[in-house]
Short mmCIF file of C-alpha atoms in Angstrom, two decimals:
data_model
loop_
_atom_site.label_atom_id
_atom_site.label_comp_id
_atom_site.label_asym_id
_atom_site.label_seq_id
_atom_site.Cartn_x
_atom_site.Cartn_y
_atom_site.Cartn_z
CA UNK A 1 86.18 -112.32 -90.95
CA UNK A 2 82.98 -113.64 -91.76
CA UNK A 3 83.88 -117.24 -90.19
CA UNK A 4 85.03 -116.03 -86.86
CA UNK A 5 81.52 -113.96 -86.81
CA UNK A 6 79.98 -117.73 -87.41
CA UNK A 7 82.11 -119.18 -84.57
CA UNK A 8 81.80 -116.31 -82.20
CA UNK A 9 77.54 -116.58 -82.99
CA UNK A 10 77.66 -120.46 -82.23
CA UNK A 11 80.06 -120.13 -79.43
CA UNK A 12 77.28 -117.24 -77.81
CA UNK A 13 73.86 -119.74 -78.69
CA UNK A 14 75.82 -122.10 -76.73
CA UNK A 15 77.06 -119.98 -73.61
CA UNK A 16 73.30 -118.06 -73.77
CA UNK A 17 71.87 -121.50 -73.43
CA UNK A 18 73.74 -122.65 -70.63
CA UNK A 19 74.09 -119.39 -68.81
CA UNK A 20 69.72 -119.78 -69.03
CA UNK A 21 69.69 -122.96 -68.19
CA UNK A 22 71.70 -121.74 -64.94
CA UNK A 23 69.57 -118.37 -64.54
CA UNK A 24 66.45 -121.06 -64.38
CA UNK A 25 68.18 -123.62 -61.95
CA UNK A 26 69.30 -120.74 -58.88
CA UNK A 27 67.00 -117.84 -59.47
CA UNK A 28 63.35 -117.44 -58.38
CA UNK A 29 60.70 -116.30 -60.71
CA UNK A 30 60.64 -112.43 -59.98
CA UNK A 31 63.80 -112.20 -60.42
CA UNK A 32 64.17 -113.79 -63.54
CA UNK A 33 61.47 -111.47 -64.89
CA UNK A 34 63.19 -108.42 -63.16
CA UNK A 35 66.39 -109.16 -64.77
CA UNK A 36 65.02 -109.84 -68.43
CA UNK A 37 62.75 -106.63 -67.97
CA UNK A 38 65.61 -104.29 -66.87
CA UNK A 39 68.78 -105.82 -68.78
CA UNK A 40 68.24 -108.29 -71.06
CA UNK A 41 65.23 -107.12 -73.12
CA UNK A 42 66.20 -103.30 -73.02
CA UNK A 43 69.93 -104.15 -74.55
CA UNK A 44 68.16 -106.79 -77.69
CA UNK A 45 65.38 -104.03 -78.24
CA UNK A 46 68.31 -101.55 -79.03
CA UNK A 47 69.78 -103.49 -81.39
CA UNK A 48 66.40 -104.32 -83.10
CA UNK A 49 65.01 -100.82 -83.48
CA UNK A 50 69.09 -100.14 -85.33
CA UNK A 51 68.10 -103.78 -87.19
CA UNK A 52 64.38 -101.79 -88.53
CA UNK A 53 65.96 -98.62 -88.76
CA UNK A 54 68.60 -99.66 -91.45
CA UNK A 55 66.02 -102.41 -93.42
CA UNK A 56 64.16 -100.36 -96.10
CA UNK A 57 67.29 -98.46 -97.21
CA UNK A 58 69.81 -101.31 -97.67
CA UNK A 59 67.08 -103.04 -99.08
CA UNK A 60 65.98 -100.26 -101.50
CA UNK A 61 69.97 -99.36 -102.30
CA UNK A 62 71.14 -102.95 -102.91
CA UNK A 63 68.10 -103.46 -105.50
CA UNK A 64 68.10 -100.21 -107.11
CA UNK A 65 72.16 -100.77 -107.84
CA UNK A 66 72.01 -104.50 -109.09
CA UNK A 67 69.09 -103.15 -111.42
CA UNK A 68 70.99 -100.18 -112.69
CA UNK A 69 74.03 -102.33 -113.26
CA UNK A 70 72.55 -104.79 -115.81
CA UNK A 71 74.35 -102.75 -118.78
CA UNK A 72 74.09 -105.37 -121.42
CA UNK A 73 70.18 -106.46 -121.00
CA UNK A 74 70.52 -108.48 -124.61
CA UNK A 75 73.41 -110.91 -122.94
CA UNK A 76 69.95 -112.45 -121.32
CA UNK A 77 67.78 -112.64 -124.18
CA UNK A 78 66.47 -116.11 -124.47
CA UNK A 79 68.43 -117.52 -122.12
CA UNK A 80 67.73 -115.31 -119.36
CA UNK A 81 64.06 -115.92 -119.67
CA UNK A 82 64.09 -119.79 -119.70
CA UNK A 83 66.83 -119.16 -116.23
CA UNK A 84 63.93 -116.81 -114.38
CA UNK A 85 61.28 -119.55 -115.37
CA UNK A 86 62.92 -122.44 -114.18
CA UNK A 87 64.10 -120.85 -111.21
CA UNK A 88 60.40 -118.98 -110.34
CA UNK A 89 59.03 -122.50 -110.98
CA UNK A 90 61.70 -124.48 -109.07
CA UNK A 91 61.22 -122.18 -106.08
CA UNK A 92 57.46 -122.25 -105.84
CA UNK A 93 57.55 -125.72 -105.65
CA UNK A 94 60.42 -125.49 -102.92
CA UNK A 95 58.21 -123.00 -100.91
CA UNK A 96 55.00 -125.42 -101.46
CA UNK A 97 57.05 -128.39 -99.85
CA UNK A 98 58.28 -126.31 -97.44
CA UNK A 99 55.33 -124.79 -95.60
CA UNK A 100 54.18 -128.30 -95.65
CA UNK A 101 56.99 -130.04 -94.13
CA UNK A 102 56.18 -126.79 -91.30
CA UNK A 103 52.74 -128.36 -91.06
CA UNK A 104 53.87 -131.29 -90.19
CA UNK A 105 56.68 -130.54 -87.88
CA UNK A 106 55.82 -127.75 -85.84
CA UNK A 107 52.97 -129.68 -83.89
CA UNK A 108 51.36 -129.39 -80.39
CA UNK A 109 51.63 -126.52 -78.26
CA UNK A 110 54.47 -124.45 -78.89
CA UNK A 111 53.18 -121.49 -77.11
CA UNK A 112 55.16 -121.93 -73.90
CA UNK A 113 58.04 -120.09 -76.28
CA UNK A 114 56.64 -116.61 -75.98
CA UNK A 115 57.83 -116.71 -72.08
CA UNK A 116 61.31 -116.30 -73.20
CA UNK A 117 60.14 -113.62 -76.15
CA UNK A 118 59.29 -110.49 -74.05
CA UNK A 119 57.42 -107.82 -76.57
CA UNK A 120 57.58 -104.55 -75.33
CA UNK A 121 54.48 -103.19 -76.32
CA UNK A 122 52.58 -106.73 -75.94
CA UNK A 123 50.77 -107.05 -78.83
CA UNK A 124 51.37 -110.36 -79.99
CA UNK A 125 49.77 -113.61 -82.05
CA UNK A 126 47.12 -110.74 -83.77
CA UNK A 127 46.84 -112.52 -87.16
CA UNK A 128 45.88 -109.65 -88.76
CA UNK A 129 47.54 -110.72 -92.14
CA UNK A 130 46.18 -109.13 -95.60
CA UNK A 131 44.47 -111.31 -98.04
CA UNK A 132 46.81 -112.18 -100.98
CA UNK A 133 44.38 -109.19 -102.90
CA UNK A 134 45.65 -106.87 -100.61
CA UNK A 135 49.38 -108.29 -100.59
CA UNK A 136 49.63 -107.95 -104.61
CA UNK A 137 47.51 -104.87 -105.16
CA UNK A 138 49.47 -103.03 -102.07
CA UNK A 139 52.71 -103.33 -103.66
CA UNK A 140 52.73 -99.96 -104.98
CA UNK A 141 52.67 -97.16 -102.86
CA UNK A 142 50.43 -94.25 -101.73
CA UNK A 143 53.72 -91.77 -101.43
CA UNK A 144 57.42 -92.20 -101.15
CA UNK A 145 57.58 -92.00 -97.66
CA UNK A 146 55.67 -95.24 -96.66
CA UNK A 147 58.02 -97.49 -98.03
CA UNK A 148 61.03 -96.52 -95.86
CA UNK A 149 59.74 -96.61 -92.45
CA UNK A 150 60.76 -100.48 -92.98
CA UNK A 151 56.92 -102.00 -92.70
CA UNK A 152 56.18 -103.08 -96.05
CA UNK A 153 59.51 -104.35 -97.47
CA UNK A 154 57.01 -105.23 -100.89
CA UNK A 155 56.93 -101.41 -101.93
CA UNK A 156 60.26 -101.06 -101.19
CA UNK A 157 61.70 -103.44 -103.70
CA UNK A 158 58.57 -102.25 -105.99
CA UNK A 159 60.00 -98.54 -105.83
CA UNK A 160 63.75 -99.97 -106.15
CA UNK A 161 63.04 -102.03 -109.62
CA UNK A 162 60.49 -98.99 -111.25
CA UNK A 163 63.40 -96.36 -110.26
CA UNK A 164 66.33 -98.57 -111.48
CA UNK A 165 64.38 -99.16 -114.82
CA UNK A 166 63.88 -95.61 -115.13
CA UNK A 167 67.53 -94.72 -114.51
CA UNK A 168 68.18 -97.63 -117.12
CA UNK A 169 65.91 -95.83 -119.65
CA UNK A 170 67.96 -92.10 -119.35
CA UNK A 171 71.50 -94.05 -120.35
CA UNK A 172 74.23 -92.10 -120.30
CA UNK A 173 72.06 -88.79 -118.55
CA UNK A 174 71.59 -90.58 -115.39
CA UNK A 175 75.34 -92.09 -114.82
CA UNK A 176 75.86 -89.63 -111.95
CA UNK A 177 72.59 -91.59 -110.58
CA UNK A 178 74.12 -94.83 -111.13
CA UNK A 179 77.06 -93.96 -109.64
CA UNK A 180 75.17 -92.52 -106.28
CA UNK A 181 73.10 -95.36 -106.17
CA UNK A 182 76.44 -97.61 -106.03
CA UNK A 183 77.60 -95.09 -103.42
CA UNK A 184 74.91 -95.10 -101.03
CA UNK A 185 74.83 -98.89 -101.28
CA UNK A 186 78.24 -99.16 -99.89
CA UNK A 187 76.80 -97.00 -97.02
CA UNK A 188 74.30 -98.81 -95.99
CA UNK A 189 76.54 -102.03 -96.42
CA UNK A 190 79.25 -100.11 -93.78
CA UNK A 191 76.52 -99.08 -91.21
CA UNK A 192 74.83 -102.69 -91.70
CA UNK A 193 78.47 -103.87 -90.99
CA UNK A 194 79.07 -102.05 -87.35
CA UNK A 195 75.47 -103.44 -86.21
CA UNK A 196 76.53 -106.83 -87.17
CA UNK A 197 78.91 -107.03 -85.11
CA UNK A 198 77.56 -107.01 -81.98
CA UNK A 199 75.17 -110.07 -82.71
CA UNK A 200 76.64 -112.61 -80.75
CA UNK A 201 76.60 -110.41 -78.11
CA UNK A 202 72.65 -110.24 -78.93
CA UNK A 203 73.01 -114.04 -79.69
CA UNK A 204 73.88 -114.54 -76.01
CA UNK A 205 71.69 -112.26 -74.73
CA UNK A 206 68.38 -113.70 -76.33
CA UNK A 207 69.25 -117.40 -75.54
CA UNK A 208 69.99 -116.56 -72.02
CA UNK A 209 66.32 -114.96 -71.70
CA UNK A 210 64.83 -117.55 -73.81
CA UNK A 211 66.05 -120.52 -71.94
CA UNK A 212 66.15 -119.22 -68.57
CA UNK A 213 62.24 -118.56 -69.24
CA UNK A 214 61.37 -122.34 -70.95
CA UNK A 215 64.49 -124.22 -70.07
CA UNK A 216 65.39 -127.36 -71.60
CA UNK A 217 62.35 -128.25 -73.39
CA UNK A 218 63.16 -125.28 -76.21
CA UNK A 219 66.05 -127.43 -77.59
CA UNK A 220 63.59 -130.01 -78.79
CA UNK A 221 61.55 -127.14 -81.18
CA UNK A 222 65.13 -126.02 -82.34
CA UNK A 223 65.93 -130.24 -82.91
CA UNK A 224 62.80 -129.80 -85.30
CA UNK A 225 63.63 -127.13 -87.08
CA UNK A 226 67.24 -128.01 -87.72
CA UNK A 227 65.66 -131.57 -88.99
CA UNK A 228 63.78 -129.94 -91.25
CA UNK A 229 66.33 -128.20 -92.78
CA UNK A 230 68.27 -131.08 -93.39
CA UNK A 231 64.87 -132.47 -94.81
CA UNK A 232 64.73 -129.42 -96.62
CA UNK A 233 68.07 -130.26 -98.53
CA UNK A 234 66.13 -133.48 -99.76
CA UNK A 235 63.12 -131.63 -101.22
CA UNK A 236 65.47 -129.45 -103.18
CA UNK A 237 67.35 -132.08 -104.51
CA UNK A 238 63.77 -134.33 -105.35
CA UNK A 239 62.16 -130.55 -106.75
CA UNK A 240 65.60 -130.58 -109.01
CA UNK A 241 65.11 -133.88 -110.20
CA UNK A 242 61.34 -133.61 -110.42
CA UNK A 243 62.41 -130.11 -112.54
CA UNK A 244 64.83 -132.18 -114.61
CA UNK A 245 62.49 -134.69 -115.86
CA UNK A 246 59.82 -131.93 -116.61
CA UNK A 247 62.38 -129.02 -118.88
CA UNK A 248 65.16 -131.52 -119.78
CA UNK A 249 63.80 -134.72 -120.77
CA UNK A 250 66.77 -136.60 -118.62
CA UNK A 251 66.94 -139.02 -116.10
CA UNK A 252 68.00 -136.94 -112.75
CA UNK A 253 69.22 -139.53 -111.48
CA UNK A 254 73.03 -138.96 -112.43
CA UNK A 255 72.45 -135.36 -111.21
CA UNK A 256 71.27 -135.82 -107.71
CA UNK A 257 73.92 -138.33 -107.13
CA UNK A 258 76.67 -136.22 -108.06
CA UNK A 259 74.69 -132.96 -106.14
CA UNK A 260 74.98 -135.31 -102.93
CA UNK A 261 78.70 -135.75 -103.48
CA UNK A 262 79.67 -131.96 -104.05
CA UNK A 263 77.22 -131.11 -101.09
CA UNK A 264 79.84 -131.47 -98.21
CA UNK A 265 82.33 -129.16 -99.99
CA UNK A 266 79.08 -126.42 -100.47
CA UNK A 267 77.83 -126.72 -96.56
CA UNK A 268 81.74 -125.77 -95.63
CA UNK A 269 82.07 -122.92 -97.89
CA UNK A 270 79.58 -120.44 -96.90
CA UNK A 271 80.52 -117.97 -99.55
CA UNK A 272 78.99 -118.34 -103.11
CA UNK A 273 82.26 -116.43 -104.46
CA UNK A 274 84.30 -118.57 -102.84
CA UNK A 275 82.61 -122.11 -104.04
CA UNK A 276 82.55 -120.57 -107.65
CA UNK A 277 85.90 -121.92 -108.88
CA UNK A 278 84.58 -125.64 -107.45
CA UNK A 279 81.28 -124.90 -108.91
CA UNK A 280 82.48 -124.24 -112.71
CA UNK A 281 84.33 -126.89 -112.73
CA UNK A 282 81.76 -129.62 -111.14
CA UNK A 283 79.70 -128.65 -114.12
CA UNK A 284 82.52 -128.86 -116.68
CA UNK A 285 84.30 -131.92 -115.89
CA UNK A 286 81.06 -133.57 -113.63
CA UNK A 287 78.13 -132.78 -115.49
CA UNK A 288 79.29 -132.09 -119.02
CA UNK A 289 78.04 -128.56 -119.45
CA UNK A 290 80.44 -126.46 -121.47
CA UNK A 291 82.25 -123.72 -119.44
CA UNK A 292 81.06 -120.88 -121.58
CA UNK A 293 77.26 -121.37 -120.75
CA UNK A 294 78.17 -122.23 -117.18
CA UNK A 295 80.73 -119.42 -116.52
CA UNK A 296 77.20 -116.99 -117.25
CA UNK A 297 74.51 -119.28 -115.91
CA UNK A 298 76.03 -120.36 -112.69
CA UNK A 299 76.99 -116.19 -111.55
CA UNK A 300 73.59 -114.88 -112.68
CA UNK A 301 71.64 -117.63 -111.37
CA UNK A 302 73.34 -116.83 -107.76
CA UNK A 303 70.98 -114.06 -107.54
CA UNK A 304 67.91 -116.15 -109.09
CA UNK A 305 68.13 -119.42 -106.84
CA UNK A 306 67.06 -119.08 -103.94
CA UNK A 307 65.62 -122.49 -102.75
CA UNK A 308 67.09 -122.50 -99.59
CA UNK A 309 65.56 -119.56 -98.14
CA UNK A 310 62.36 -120.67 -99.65
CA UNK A 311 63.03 -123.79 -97.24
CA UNK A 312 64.57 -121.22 -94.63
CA UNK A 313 61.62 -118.33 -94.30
CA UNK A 314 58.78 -122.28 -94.60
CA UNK A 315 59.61 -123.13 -91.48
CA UNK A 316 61.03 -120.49 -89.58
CA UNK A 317 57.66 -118.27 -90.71
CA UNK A 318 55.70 -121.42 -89.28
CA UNK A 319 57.15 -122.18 -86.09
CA UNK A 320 56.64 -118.60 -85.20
CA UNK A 321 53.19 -118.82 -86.47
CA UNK A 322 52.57 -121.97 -84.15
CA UNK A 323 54.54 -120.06 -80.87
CA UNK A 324 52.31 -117.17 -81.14
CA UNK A 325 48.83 -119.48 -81.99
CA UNK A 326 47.76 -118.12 -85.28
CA UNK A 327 45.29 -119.72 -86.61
CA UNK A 328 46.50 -121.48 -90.09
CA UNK A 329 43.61 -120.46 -92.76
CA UNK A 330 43.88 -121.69 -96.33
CA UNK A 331 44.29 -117.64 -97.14
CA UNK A 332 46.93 -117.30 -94.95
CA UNK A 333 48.78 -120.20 -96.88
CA UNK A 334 48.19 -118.81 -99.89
CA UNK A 335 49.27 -115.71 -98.50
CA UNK A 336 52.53 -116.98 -97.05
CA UNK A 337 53.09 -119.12 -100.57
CA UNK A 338 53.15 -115.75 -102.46
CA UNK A 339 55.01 -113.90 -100.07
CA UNK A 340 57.98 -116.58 -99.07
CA UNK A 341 58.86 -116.70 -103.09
CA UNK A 342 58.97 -113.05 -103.65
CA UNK A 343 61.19 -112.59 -99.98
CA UNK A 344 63.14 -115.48 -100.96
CA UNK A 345 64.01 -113.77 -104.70
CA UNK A 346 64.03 -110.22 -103.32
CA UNK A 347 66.20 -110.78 -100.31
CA UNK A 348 69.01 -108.31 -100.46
CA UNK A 349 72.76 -109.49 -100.67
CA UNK A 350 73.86 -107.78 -97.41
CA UNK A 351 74.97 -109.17 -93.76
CA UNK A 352 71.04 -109.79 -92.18
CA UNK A 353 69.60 -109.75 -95.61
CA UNK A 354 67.23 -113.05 -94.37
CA UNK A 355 66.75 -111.17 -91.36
CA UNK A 356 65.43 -108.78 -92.88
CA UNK A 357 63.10 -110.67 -95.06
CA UNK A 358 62.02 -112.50 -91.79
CA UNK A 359 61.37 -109.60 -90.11
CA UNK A 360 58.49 -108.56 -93.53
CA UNK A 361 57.12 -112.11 -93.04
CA UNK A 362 56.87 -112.06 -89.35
CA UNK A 363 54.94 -108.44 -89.30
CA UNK A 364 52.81 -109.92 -92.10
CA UNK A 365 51.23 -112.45 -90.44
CA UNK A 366 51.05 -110.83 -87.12
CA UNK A 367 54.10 -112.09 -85.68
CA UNK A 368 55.88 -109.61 -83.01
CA UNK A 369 59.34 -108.29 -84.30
CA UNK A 370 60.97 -109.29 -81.07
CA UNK A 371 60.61 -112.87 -82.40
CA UNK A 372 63.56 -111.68 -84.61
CA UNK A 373 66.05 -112.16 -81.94
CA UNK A 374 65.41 -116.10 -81.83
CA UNK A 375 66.30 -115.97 -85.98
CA UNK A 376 69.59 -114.03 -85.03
CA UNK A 377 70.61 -117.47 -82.85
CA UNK A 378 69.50 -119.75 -85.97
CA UNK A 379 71.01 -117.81 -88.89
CA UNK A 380 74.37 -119.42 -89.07
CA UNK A 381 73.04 -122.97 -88.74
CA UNK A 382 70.70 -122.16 -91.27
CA UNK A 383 72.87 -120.50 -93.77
CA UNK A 384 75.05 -123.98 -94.22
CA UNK A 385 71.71 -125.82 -95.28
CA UNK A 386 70.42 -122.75 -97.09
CA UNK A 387 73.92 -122.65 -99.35
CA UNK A 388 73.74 -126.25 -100.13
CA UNK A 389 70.09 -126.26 -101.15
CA UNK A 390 70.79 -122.89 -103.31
CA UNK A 391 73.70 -124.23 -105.15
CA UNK A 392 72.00 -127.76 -105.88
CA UNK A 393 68.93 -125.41 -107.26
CA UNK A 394 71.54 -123.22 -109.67
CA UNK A 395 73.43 -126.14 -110.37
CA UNK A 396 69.96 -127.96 -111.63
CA UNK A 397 69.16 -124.69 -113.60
CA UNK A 398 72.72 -124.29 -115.43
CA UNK A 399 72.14 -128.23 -116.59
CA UNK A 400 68.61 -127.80 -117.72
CA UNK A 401 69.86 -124.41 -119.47
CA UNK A 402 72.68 -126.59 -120.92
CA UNK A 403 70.13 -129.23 -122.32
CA UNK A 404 67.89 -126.95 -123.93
CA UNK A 405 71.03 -125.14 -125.93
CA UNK A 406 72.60 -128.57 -127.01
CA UNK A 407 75.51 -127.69 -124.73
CA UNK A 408 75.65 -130.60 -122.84
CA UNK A 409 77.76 -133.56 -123.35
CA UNK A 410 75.76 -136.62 -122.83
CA UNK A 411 78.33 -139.06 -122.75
CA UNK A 412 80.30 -136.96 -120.11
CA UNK A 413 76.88 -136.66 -117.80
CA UNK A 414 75.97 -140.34 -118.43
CA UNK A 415 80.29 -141.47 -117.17
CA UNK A 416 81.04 -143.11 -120.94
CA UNK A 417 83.56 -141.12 -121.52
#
């Protein structure tokens, strides 16, 4: 199911872009704007306001239930805390490269974009973003309200992990919680699932606007950022080896090499579920890491490793940032820095769940929401690269993990045996 929605959302970007192309070509310019005013806008704002509507509870729901299903805390231990710091430390240096590679890419005047963007209540390119003070110390909330009318995604996930520890705490007293939480997750992962479905409509709908507004010229911003998220896959892989060196003591060199090889099979298989069996045994029979340690590293670390949205939320974040002319302080760096690496970690395993995070970013840094619908025509693109960069990052973790423990067969990693 979840590959036709990929092929039905390329096969719309594609018919949007040519239907816009066409729209551009025989219509005049009032009409244009009469038809994206009356039809095309009114139909993608629908489906956005469902998008915000839905974005603070699946997001508070899918954290409070993976944090009050952690029943055996001790099974991390050690282990778990030399996973988290690899992967926090892998990821900010992802995000660091990242917003860099943005710098560089997104250049010139990008502006001419926000033509085929219309915001309804035309407030746009504000750059009222909070200092990272404000970010940190904002995380908790005045009441219990704030947090679900979807605008600070930050106190959601802050009221999601303090209730889930708390539930965690009662034990056996607050099962019936547990159990509700799980419930209501499911929910919001059915409702989630009936919006979802009409994206490539949306898909078709936001190209056709977008293009019929800038024409061709668009496809060469879009040429960037899919280049940079095939540059992106190389950062990962240097940040890896660069990671190796630093925990391990190894030469990466081996690692990346064989990373390169299995990446093909990973950018196919969108599912992490579905790549596991490959997975387990690449780092068996490939790497020499023994099956017990990966068979726990390599599922856990599916929710730790994140590089690729790190890589994903850079650029995407930037562009936007350049379309709407923000001006690019050293604070709002640092801001976006902190921010990307906490989205990236946080973002909720559910259908939009970058999307969502995207959305956070964009109202942080005064981005309109609208600019959402030009994210719904990259998404599938994106998620190939994104599930090849956060594989190569878990992969790098397991081995690192594997080193530290003494369970890793040198001879195995090195090819003399």
């Amino acid at each position: 199911m979840k590959n036709k929605q990929v092929i039905f959302t390329l096969a719309a970007l594609l018919a949007g872009i040519v239907c816009g192309l066409l729209m551009q070509y025989c219509l005049d310019g009032q009409t244009l704007t009469t038809v994206k005013g009356s039809v095309l806008s009114p139909v993608r704002d629908v489906f956005l306001n469902a998008l915000k509507m839905l974005m603070a509870p699946v997001t508070f729901f899918a954290i409070l239930s993976g944090v009050t299903n952690i029943s055996d805390t001790s099974l991390l231990g050690k282990l778990g805390g030399k996973m988290v710091g690899v992967s926090v430390f892998m990821q900010v240096l992802t995000t660091l490269f990242g917003l860099g590679l943005a710098l560089l890419l997104f250049t010139g005047d990008l502006t001419y974009i926000q033509e085929g963007i219309h915001v309804t209540d035309g407030k746009v390119g504000v750059g009222d973003y909070p200092s990272l003070t404000e970010l940190l110390f904002g995380i908790v909330p005045k009441n219990l309200v704030d947090p679900f009318k979807g605008e600070n995604i930050l106190q959601t996930i802050f009221i999601a992990i303090f209730f889930g520890i708390v539930i965690n705490k009662m034990g056996d007293k607050a099962r019936r919680l547990v159990e509700l939480s799980d419930l209501m997750f499911q929910f919001s992962i059915v409702a989630l699932k009936m919006i979802v479905h009409i994206i490539p409509f949306i898909v078709f709908l936001s190209m056709t606007a977008l293009f019929a507004s800038t024409g061709i010229t668009t496809i060469l911003a879009f040429g960037r950022l899919f280049g940079g998220l095939a540059v992106g896959v190389l950062i990962v892989w240097v940040v890896g080896a660069l990671t190796t060196l630093l925990f391990a003591r190894l030469s990466p060199l081996c690692l990346t090499r064989r990373l390169a090889a299995l990446s093909p099979l990973v950018f196919t298989v969108s599912s992490s579920h579905a790549r596991l069996p490959f997975v387990l045994k690449f780092c068996s029979e490939r790497l020499g890491i023994d099956p017990k340690l990966a068979a726990f590293s390599i599922p856990v670390g599916v929710q730790l490793n994140k590089a690729g949205n790190c890589i994903f939320f850079s650029l995407m974040t930037m562009l936007m940032i350049r379309v709407y002319d923000i001006p690019v302080t050293p604070d709002l760096m640092l801001t976006l820095l902190v921010s990307v690496c906490i989205m990236s970690i946080a973002k909720p395993p559910v259908p939009c769940g970058g999307i969502i995070c995207l959305a956070y970013l964009f109202s942080l840094v005064g981005v309109p929401a609208e600019a959402i619908s030009v994210v719904l025509c990259i998404d599938p693109i994106a998620a190939m690269f994104n599930g090849v960069c956060n594989e190569s990052a878990n992969i790098t973790t397991c081995f690192i993990l594997a080193k530290d423990n003494k369970m890793l067969d040198k001879d195995k990693y090195y090819g003399r045996s």
